Amino acid sequence: MSFDLGSLGAGGIIIAVLALLSALSLTIIVVKIVQLMPARSGAAQREAAITHWAAGEKDQAQAAVISGKSPADRVMAYAMKSLASGFNGATLNAELLRRGNEEFAKMNSLIRVLELIAMISPLLGLLGTVIGMIQSFQALELAEGAANASILAGGIWQALLTTAVGLLVAIPAAVGATLLSARAESAAQMIENAVGRLMLVEENPNAA
């Protein structure tokens, strides 16, 4: 049985909206994958930088992380540069916290949009189903008993189609948001660990 969106009435409009949400969701997932791909990279370089810093080789330590592409590399490079220039104490800690939060906010951007799509897509699908069921029973009432079961069944399956589409949009968005959020949180933890180790080594080089 073939159909077009126009034949679904209000359900067709909702399916069109869900299709747009699906395209937006997939676009965000691809963009975030590309953005977060290097987020947990550079662990070996940061470890080497810590070793150089503990040995007093500050130039080599900075060189090890300056070209890094991960948020942890950027924050650690700033911390090393600040410490090397004599900037330390509570003011530096506050600035490092601000930079860490800024990096996390960048990594976490758009993930809330995915979560919103995952939340509202099933609701939109359910709305389409309810509207479709109302239309089906209105048609049955207007037919005054002349409608057969196949016509009623056709209206019902078209109404239920919006719920199925809503779930098809919501599931990838929910999975993508969860996995991307986990990666962002893991990268944020790497920032905290890298800076924490650097500060510990700065105070006690033997801790390396």
Coordinates of N, CA and C in Angstrom, one line a residue:
M1 N 0.9 -1.2 0.0 CA 0.0 0.0 0.0 C 0.9 1.2 0.0
S2 N 0.7 2.1 -0.9 CA 1.5 3.3 -1.0 C 0.7 4.5 -0.4
F3 N 1.5 5.5 0.0 CA 0.9 6.7 0.6 C 1.9 7.9 0.4
D4 N 1.4 9.1 0.5 CA 2.2 10.3 0.6 C 1.9 11.1 1.8
L5 N 2.8 12.0 2.1 CA 2.6 12.8 3.4 C 1.3 13.5 3.3
G6 N 0.9 14.0 2.2 CA -0.3 14.8 2.1 C -1.5 13.9 2.4
S7 N -1.5 12.6 2.2 CA -2.6 11.8 2.5 C -2.8 11.5 4.0
L8 N -1.7 11.9 4.8 CA -1.8 11.6 6.2 C -2.3 12.8 7.0
G9 N -2.7 13.9 6.3 CA -3.2 15.0 7.0 C -2.2 15.6 8.0
A10 N -2.7 15.9 9.2 CA -1.9 16.5 10.2 C -0.7 15.6 10.6
G11 N -0.9 14.2 10.4 CA 0.2 13.3 10.7 C 1.3 13.5 9.7
G12 N 1.0 13.9 8.5 CA 2.0 14.1 7.5 C 2.9 15.3 7.8
I13 N 2.3 16.3 8.4 CA 3.0 17.5 8.8 C 4.0 17.1 10.0
I14 N 3.5 16.3 10.9 CA 4.3 15.9 12.0 C 5.4 15.0 11.6
I15 N 5.2 14.1 10.6 CA 6.3 13.3 10.1 C 7.3 14.2 9.4
A16 N 6.9 15.2 8.7 CA 7.8 16.1 8.0 C 8.7 16.8 9.1
V17 N 8.1 17.2 10.2 CA 8.8 17.9 11.3 C 9.8 16.9 11.9
L18 N 9.4 15.6 12.1 CA 10.3 14.6 12.6 C 11.4 14.3 11.7
A19 N 11.2 14.4 10.4 CA 12.2 14.2 9.4 C 13.3 15.3 9.5
L20 N 12.8 16.5 9.7 CA 13.8 17.6 9.9 C 14.6 17.5 11.2
L21 N 13.9 17.0 12.3 CA 14.6 16.8 13.5 C 15.6 15.6 13.4
S22 N 15.3 14.6 12.6 CA 16.2 13.5 12.3 C 17.4 14.0 11.6
A23 N 17.2 14.8 10.6 CA 18.4 15.4 9.9 C 19.3 16.3 10.8
L24 N 18.6 17.1 11.6 CA 19.4 17.9 12.6 C 20.1 17.0 13.5
S25 N 19.5 16.0 14.0 CA 20.1 15.1 15.0 C 21.4 14.4 14.4
L26 N 21.2 13.9 13.2 CA 22.4 13.2 12.6 C 23.5 14.2 12.3
T27 N 23.1 15.4 11.9 CA 24.2 16.4 11.6 C 24.9 16.8 12.9
I28 N 24.2 16.9 14.0 CA 24.9 17.3 15.3 C 25.8 16.1 15.7
I29 N 25.3 14.9 15.5 CA 26.1 13.7 15.9 C 27.4 13.7 15.1
V30 N 27.3 13.9 13.8 CA 28.6 13.9 13.0 C 29.5 15.0 13.4
V31 N 29.0 16.2 13.6 CA 29.8 17.4 14.0 C 30.5 17.1 15.4
K32 N 29.7 16.6 16.3 CA 30.3 16.3 17.6 C 31.3 15.2 17.6
I33 N 31.1 14.2 16.8 CA 32.1 13.1 16.7 C 33.4 13.7 16.2
V34 N 33.3 14.5 15.1 CA 34.6 15.1 14.6 C 35.2 16.0 15.7
Q35 N 34.4 16.8 16.4 CA 35.0 17.7 17.4 C 35.6 16.9 18.6
L36 N 35.0 15.8 19.0 CA 35.4 15.1 20.2 C 36.4 14.0 19.9
M37 N 36.7 13.8 18.6 CA 37.6 12.7 18.2 C 39.0 12.8 18.9
P38 N 39.6 14.1 18.9 CA 40.9 14.2 19.5 C 40.8 14.5 21.0
A39 N 39.6 14.5 21.6 CA 39.5 15.0 23.0 C 40.3 14.2 24.0
R40 N 40.5 12.9 23.8 CA 41.2 12.1 24.8 C 42.6 11.7 24.3
S41 N 43.1 12.4 23.3 CA 44.4 12.1 22.7 C 45.5 12.7 23.5
G42 N 46.7 12.3 23.2 CA 47.9 13.0 23.8 C 48.3 12.6 25.2
A43 N 47.8 11.4 25.7 CA 48.2 11.0 27.0 C 49.7 10.8 27.2
A44 N 50.3 10.1 26.2 CA 51.7 9.8 26.2 C 52.5 11.1 26.2
Q45 N 52.1 12.1 25.4 CA 52.9 13.4 25.4 C 52.8 14.1 26.7
R46 N 51.6 14.1 27.3 CA 51.4 14.7 28.6 C 52.2 14.0 29.7
E47 N 52.3 12.7 29.6 CA 53.1 12.0 30.6 C 54.6 12.4 30.4
A48 N 55.0 12.5 29.2 CA 56.4 12.9 28.9 C 56.7 14.3 29.4
A49 N 55.7 15.2 29.2 CA 55.8 16.6 29.7 C 56.0 16.6 31.2
I50 N 55.2 15.8 31.9 CA 55.3 15.7 33.4 C 56.7 15.3 33.8
T51 N 57.2 14.3 33.1 CA 58.6 13.8 33.4 C 59.6 14.9 33.2
H52 N 59.5 15.6 32.1 CA 60.4 16.7 31.8 C 60.3 17.8 32.9
W53 N 59.1 18.1 33.2 CA 58.8 19.2 34.2 C 59.5 18.8 35.6
A54 N 59.3 17.6 36.0 CA 59.9 17.2 37.2 C 61.4 17.2 37.2
A55 N 62.0 17.0 36.0 CA 63.4 17.1 35.9 C 64.0 18.5 35.7
G56 N 63.1 19.4 35.7 CA 63.5 20.8 35.6 C 63.6 21.2 34.1
E57 N 63.3 20.4 33.2 CA 63.4 20.7 31.8 C 62.1 21.3 31.3
K58 N 61.9 22.5 31.6 CA 60.6 23.2 31.4 C 60.3 23.5 29.9
D59 N 61.3 23.8 29.2 CA 61.2 24.1 27.8 C 60.7 22.8 27.0
Q60 N 61.4 21.7 27.4 CA 61.0 20.4 26.7 C 59.6 20.0 27.2
A61 N 59.2 20.3 28.4 CA 57.9 19.9 28.9 C 56.8 20.7 28.1
Q62 N 57.1 22.0 27.9 CA 56.1 22.8 27.2 C 56.0 22.3 25.7
A63 N 57.2 22.0 25.1 CA 57.2 21.6 23.8 C 56.4 20.3 23.6
A64 N 56.3 19.4 24.6 CA 55.7 18.2 24.5 C 54.2 18.3 24.3
V65 N 53.6 19.4 24.9 CA 52.1 19.5 24.9 C 51.7 20.7 24.0
I66 N 52.6 21.6 23.6 CA 52.2 22.8 22.9 C 51.4 22.5 21.6
S67 N 51.8 21.4 21.0 CA 51.1 21.1 19.7 C 50.0 20.1 19.8
G68 N 49.6 19.8 21.1 CA 48.5 18.9 21.3 C 47.2 19.4 20.9
K69 N 46.3 18.6 20.5 CA 45.0 19.0 20.0 C 43.8 18.8 21.0
S70 N 44.1 18.1 22.1 CA 43.1 17.8 23.1 C 42.9 19.0 24.1
P71 N 41.7 19.1 24.7 CA 41.5 20.2 25.7 C 42.5 20.1 26.9
A72 N 42.9 18.9 27.3 CA 43.8 18.7 28.3 C 45.2 19.3 28.0
D73 N 45.6 19.1 26.7 CA 46.9 19.7 26.2 C 46.8 21.2 26.3
R74 N 45.7 21.8 25.9 CA 45.6 23.2 25.9 C 45.7 23.8 27.3
V75 N 44.9 23.2 28.2 CA 44.9 23.7 29.6 C 46.3 23.5 30.2
M76 N 46.9 22.3 30.0 CA 48.2 22.0 30.6 C 49.3 22.9 30.0
A77 N 49.2 23.2 28.7 CA 50.2 24.1 28.1 C 50.1 25.5 28.7
Y78 N 48.9 26.0 29.0 CA 48.7 27.3 29.6 C 49.2 27.2 31.1
A79 N 49.0 26.1 31.8 CA 49.5 26.0 33.1 C 51.0 26.1 33.2
M80 N 51.6 25.3 32.3 CA 53.1 25.3 32.3 C 53.7 26.7 31.9
K81 N 53.1 27.3 31.0 CA 53.5 28.7 30.6 C 53.4 29.6 31.7
S82 N 52.3 29.5 32.5 CA 52.0 30.4 33.6 C 53.0 30.2 34.7
L83 N 53.2 28.9 35.0 CA 54.2 28.5 36.1 C 55.6 29.0 35.7
A84 N 56.0 28.8 34.5 CA 57.3 29.2 34.0 C 57.5 30.7 34.2
S85 N 56.5 31.4 34.0 CA 56.6 32.9 34.1 C 56.4 33.4 35.5
G86 N 56.2 32.5 36.5 CA 56.1 32.9 37.9 C 54.6 33.2 38.3
F87 N 53.7 32.9 37.5 CA 52.2 33.1 37.8 C 51.7 31.8 38.5
N88 N 51.4 31.9 39.8 CA 50.9 30.7 40.5 C 50.0 31.1 41.6
G89 N 49.7 30.1 42.5 CA 48.8 30.4 43.6 C 47.3 30.3 43.3
A90 N 46.5 30.9 44.1 CA 45.0 30.8 44.0 C 44.5 31.4 42.7
T91 N 45.2 32.5 42.3 CA 44.7 33.1 41.1 C 44.9 32.2 39.9
L92 N 46.0 31.5 39.8 CA 46.3 30.6 38.7 C 45.3 29.4 38.8
N93 N 45.0 28.9 40.0 CA 44.1 27.8 40.1 C 42.7 28.2 39.6
A94 N 42.3 29.5 39.9 CA 41.0 29.9 39.5 C 40.9 30.1 38.0
E95 N 42.0 30.5 37.4 CA 42.0 30.7 35.9 C 42.0 29.3 35.3
L96 N 42.8 28.4 35.8 CA 42.8 27.0 35.2 C 41.4 26.4 35.3
L97 N 40.7 26.6 36.5 CA 39.3 26.1 36.6 C 38.4 26.7 35.6
R98 N 38.6 28.0 35.4 CA 37.8 28.7 34.4 C 38.0 28.1 33.0
R99 N 39.3 27.9 32.6 CA 39.6 27.4 31.3 C 39.1 26.0 31.2
G100 N 39.2 25.2 32.2 CA 38.7 23.8 32.2 C 37.2 23.8 32.0
N101 N 36.5 24.7 32.7 CA 35.0 24.7 32.5 C 34.7 25.2 31.1
E102 N 35.5 26.1 30.6 CA 35.2 26.6 29.2 C 35.4 25.5 28.2
E103 N 36.4 24.7 28.4 CA 36.7 23.6 27.4 C 35.6 22.6 27.5
F104 N 35.1 22.3 28.8 CA 34.0 21.3 28.9 C 32.7 21.8 28.3
A105 N 32.5 23.2 28.4 CA 31.3 23.7 27.9 C 31.3 23.6 26.3
K106 N 32.5 23.8 25.7 CA 32.6 23.6 24.3 C 32.3 22.2 23.9
M107 N 32.9 21.3 24.6 CA 32.7 19.8 24.3 C 31.2 19.4 24.5
N108 N 30.6 20.0 25.4 CA 29.2 19.7 25.8 C 28.2 20.4 25.0
S109 N 28.6 21.4 24.2 CA 27.7 22.2 23.4 C 27.0 21.3 22.4
L110 N 25.7 21.6 22.1 CA 24.8 20.9 21.2 C 24.3 19.5 21.7
I111 N 24.9 19.0 22.7 CA 24.5 17.7 23.2 C 23.1 17.9 23.9
R112 N 22.9 19.0 24.5 CA 21.5 19.3 25.0 C 20.5 19.3 23.9
V113 N 20.9 19.8 22.7 CA 19.9 19.8 21.6 C 19.5 18.3 21.3
L114 N 20.5 17.4 21.3 CA 20.2 16.0 21.0 C 19.3 15.4 22.1
E115 N 19.6 15.8 23.3 CA 18.7 15.3 24.4 C 17.3 15.8 24.2
L116 N 17.1 17.1 23.8 CA 15.8 17.7 23.6 C 15.1 16.9 22.4
I117 N 15.8 16.7 21.3 CA 15.2 15.9 20.2 C 14.8 14.5 20.7
A118 N 15.6 13.9 21.5 CA 15.3 12.5 22.0 C 14.0 12.6 22.9
M119 N 13.8 13.7 23.5 CA 12.7 13.8 24.5 C 11.4 14.2 23.7
I120 N 11.5 15.1 22.7 CA 10.2 15.6 22.1 C 9.8 14.7 20.9
S121 N 10.7 14.0 20.3 CA 10.3 13.2 19.1 C 9.2 12.2 19.4
P122 N 9.3 11.4 20.5 CA 8.2 10.4 20.8 C 6.9 11.2 21.1
L123 N 7.0 12.3 21.7 CA 5.8 13.1 22.1 C 5.1 13.6 20.8
L124 N 5.9 14.1 19.9 CA 5.4 14.5 18.6 C 4.7 13.3 17.8
G125 N 5.4 12.2 17.9 CA 4.8 11.0 17.3 C 3.5 10.6 17.9
L126 N 3.5 10.7 19.2 CA 2.2 10.4 19.9 C 1.1 11.4 19.6
L127 N 1.5 12.6 19.5 CA 0.5 13.6 19.1 C -0.1 13.3 17.7
G128 N 0.8 12.9 16.8 CA 0.3 12.6 15.5 C -0.6 11.4 15.5
T129 N -0.3 10.4 16.3 CA -1.2 9.3 16.5 C -2.6 9.6 17.0
V130 N -2.5 10.5 18.1 CA -3.8 10.9 18.7 C -4.7 11.6 17.7
I131 N -4.0 12.6 16.9 CA -4.8 13.3 15.9 C -5.3 12.4 14.8
G132 N -4.5 11.5 14.4 CA -4.9 10.5 13.4 C -6.0 9.6 13.8
M133 N -6.0 9.2 15.1 CA -7.1 8.4 15.6 C -8.4 9.2 15.7
I134 N -8.3 10.4 16.1 CA -9.5 11.3 16.1 C -10.1 11.4 14.7
Q135 N -9.2 11.7 13.7 CA -9.7 11.8 12.4 C -10.3 10.5 11.9
S136 N -9.7 9.4 12.2 CA -10.3 8.1 11.8 C -11.7 7.9 12.3
F137 N -11.9 8.2 13.6 CA -13.2 8.0 14.2 C -14.2 9.0 13.8
Q138 N -13.7 10.2 13.5 CA -14.6 11.2 12.9 C -15.1 10.7 11.5
A139 N -14.2 10.2 10.7 CA -14.6 9.6 9.4 C -15.6 8.5 9.6
L140 N -15.4 7.6 10.6 CA -16.3 6.5 10.8 C -17.7 7.0 11.2
E141 N -17.7 8.1 12.0 CA -19.0 8.7 12.4 C -19.7 9.3 11.2
L142 N -19.0 10.0 10.4 CA -19.6 10.6 9.2 C -20.1 9.6 8.2
A143 N -19.5 8.4 8.2 CA -19.9 7.3 7.3 C -21.2 6.7 7.7
E144 N -21.6 6.9 9.0 CA -22.8 6.4 9.5 C -23.0 4.9 9.3
G145 N -21.9 4.2 9.6 CA -21.9 2.7 9.5 C -21.6 2.2 8.2
A146 N -21.4 3.0 7.2 CA -21.1 2.5 5.8 C -19.6 2.2 5.6
A147 N -18.8 2.6 6.5 CA -17.4 2.4 6.4 C -17.1 0.9 6.7
N148 N -16.2 0.3 6.0 CA -15.8 -1.1 6.3 C -14.5 -1.1 7.1
A149 N -14.2 -2.3 7.6 CA -13.1 -2.5 8.5 C -11.8 -2.1 7.9
S150 N -11.6 -2.3 6.6 CA -10.3 -2.0 5.9 C -10.0 -0.5 5.9
I151 N -11.1 0.3 5.7 CA -10.9 1.7 5.7 C -10.5 2.2 7.1
L152 N -11.2 1.7 8.1 CA -10.8 2.1 9.5 C -9.4 1.6 9.8
A153 N -9.0 0.4 9.4 CA -7.7 -0.1 9.7 C -6.6 0.7 9.0
G154 N -6.9 1.2 7.8 CA -6.0 2.0 7.1 C -5.8 3.3 7.8
G155 N -6.8 3.9 8.3 CA -6.7 5.2 9.0 C -5.9 5.0 10.3
I156 N -6.1 3.8 11.0 CA -5.4 3.6 12.2 C -3.9 3.4 12.0
W157 N -3.5 2.6 11.0 CA -2.1 2.3 10.8 C -1.3 3.6 10.3
Q158 N -2.1 4.4 9.6 CA -1.4 5.7 9.2 C -1.2 6.6 10.5
A159 N -2.2 6.5 11.4 CA -2.0 7.3 12.6 C -0.9 6.7 13.5
L160 N -0.8 5.4 13.6 CA 0.3 4.8 14.4 C 1.7 5.0 13.8
L161 N 1.7 5.3 12.5 CA 3.0 5.6 11.8 C 3.8 6.7 12.4
T162 N 3.1 7.7 12.9 CA 3.8 8.9 13.4 C 4.6 8.5 14.7
T163 N 4.0 7.6 15.5 CA 4.6 7.1 16.7 C 5.9 6.4 16.4
A164 N 5.8 5.5 15.4 CA 7.0 4.7 15.0 C 8.1 5.6 14.5
V165 N 7.7 6.7 13.7 CA 8.7 7.6 13.2 C 9.3 8.4 14.3
G166 N 8.5 8.8 15.3 CA 9.0 9.5 16.4 C 10.1 8.7 17.2
L167 N 9.8 7.4 17.4 CA 10.7 6.5 18.1 C 12.0 6.3 17.3
L168 N 11.9 6.2 16.0 CA 13.1 6.1 15.1 C 14.0 7.3 15.2
V169 N 13.4 8.5 15.4 CA 14.2 9.7 15.5 C 14.8 9.8 16.9
A170 N 14.0 9.4 17.9 CA 14.4 9.6 19.3 C 15.6 8.6 19.7
I171 N 15.5 7.4 19.2 CA 16.5 6.4 19.7 C 17.9 6.8 19.3
P172 N 18.2 7.1 18.0 CA 19.6 7.5 17.7 C 20.0 8.8 18.4
A173 N 19.1 9.7 18.6 CA 19.4 10.9 19.3 C 19.8 10.7 20.7
A174 N 19.0 9.8 21.4 CA 19.3 9.5 22.8 C 20.6 8.7 23.0
V175 N 20.9 7.8 22.1 CA 22.1 7.0 22.1 C 23.3 8.0 21.9
G176 N 23.2 8.8 20.8 CA 24.3 9.7 20.5 C 24.5 10.7 21.6
A177 N 23.5 11.3 22.2 CA 23.7 12.2 23.3 C 24.4 11.6 24.5
T178 N 24.0 10.3 24.8 CA 24.6 9.6 26.0 C 26.1 9.3 25.7
L179 N 26.4 8.8 24.5 CA 27.8 8.5 24.2 C 28.7 9.7 24.1
L180 N 28.2 10.7 23.5 CA 29.0 12.0 23.3 C 29.2 12.7 24.7
S181 N 28.2 12.6 25.5 CA 28.3 13.2 26.8 C 29.3 12.5 27.7
A182 N 29.3 11.2 27.5 CA 30.3 10.4 28.3 C 31.7 10.7 27.8
R183 N 31.9 10.9 26.5 CA 33.2 11.2 26.0 C 33.7 12.6 26.5
A184 N 32.7 13.6 26.5 CA 33.1 14.9 27.0 C 33.4 14.9 28.5
E185 N 32.7 14.1 29.3 CA 33.0 14.0 30.7 C 34.4 13.3 30.9
S186 N 34.7 12.3 30.1 CA 36.0 11.7 30.2 C 37.1 12.6 29.9
A187 N 36.9 13.4 28.8 CA 37.9 14.4 28.4 C 38.1 15.5 29.5
A188 N 37.0 15.8 30.2 CA 37.1 16.8 31.3 C 37.9 16.2 32.5
Q189 N 37.7 14.9 32.7 CA 38.4 14.3 33.8 C 39.9 14.2 33.4
M190 N 40.3 14.1 32.2 CA 41.7 14.1 31.8 C 42.3 15.5 32.0
I191 N 41.5 16.5 31.8 CA 42.0 17.9 32.1 C 42.3 18.0 33.5
E192 N 41.4 17.6 34.4 CA 41.6 17.7 35.8 C 42.8 16.9 36.3
N193 N 43.0 15.6 35.7 CA 44.1 14.8 36.1 C 45.4 15.4 35.7
A194 N 45.5 15.9 34.4 CA 46.7 16.4 33.9 C 47.2 17.7 34.7
V195 N 46.2 18.6 34.9 CA 46.6 19.8 35.7 C 46.9 19.4 37.1
G196 N 46.2 18.5 37.7 CA 46.5 18.1 39.1 C 47.8 17.5 39.3
R197 N 48.2 16.7 38.3 CA 49.6 16.1 38.4 C 50.7 17.1 38.2
L198 N 50.4 18.1 37.3 CA 51.4 19.1 37.1 C 51.6 19.9 38.3
M199 N 50.5 20.3 39.0 CA 50.6 21.1 40.2 C 51.3 20.3 41.3
L200 N 51.1 19.0 41.4 CA 51.7 18.2 42.4 C 53.2 18.1 42.1
V201 N 53.6 17.9 40.9 CA 55.0 17.9 40.5 C 55.7 19.2 40.7
E202 N 55.0 20.3 40.5 CA 55.5 21.6 40.7 C 55.9 21.8 42.2
E203 N 55.1 21.3 43.1 CA 55.4 21.4 44.5 C 56.3 20.3 45.0
N204 N 56.3 19.2 44.4 CA 57.2 18.1 44.8 C 57.6 17.3 43.6
P205 N 58.8 17.6 43.0 CA 59.2 17.0 41.8 C 59.4 15.5 41.9
N206 N 59.6 15.0 43.1 CA 59.8 13.5 43.3 C 58.5 12.8 43.1
A207 N 57.3 13.5 43.1 CA 56.0 12.9 43.0 C 55.8 12.3 41.6
A208 N 56.7 12.7 40.6 CA 56.5 12.2 39.2 C 56.9 10.8 39.2

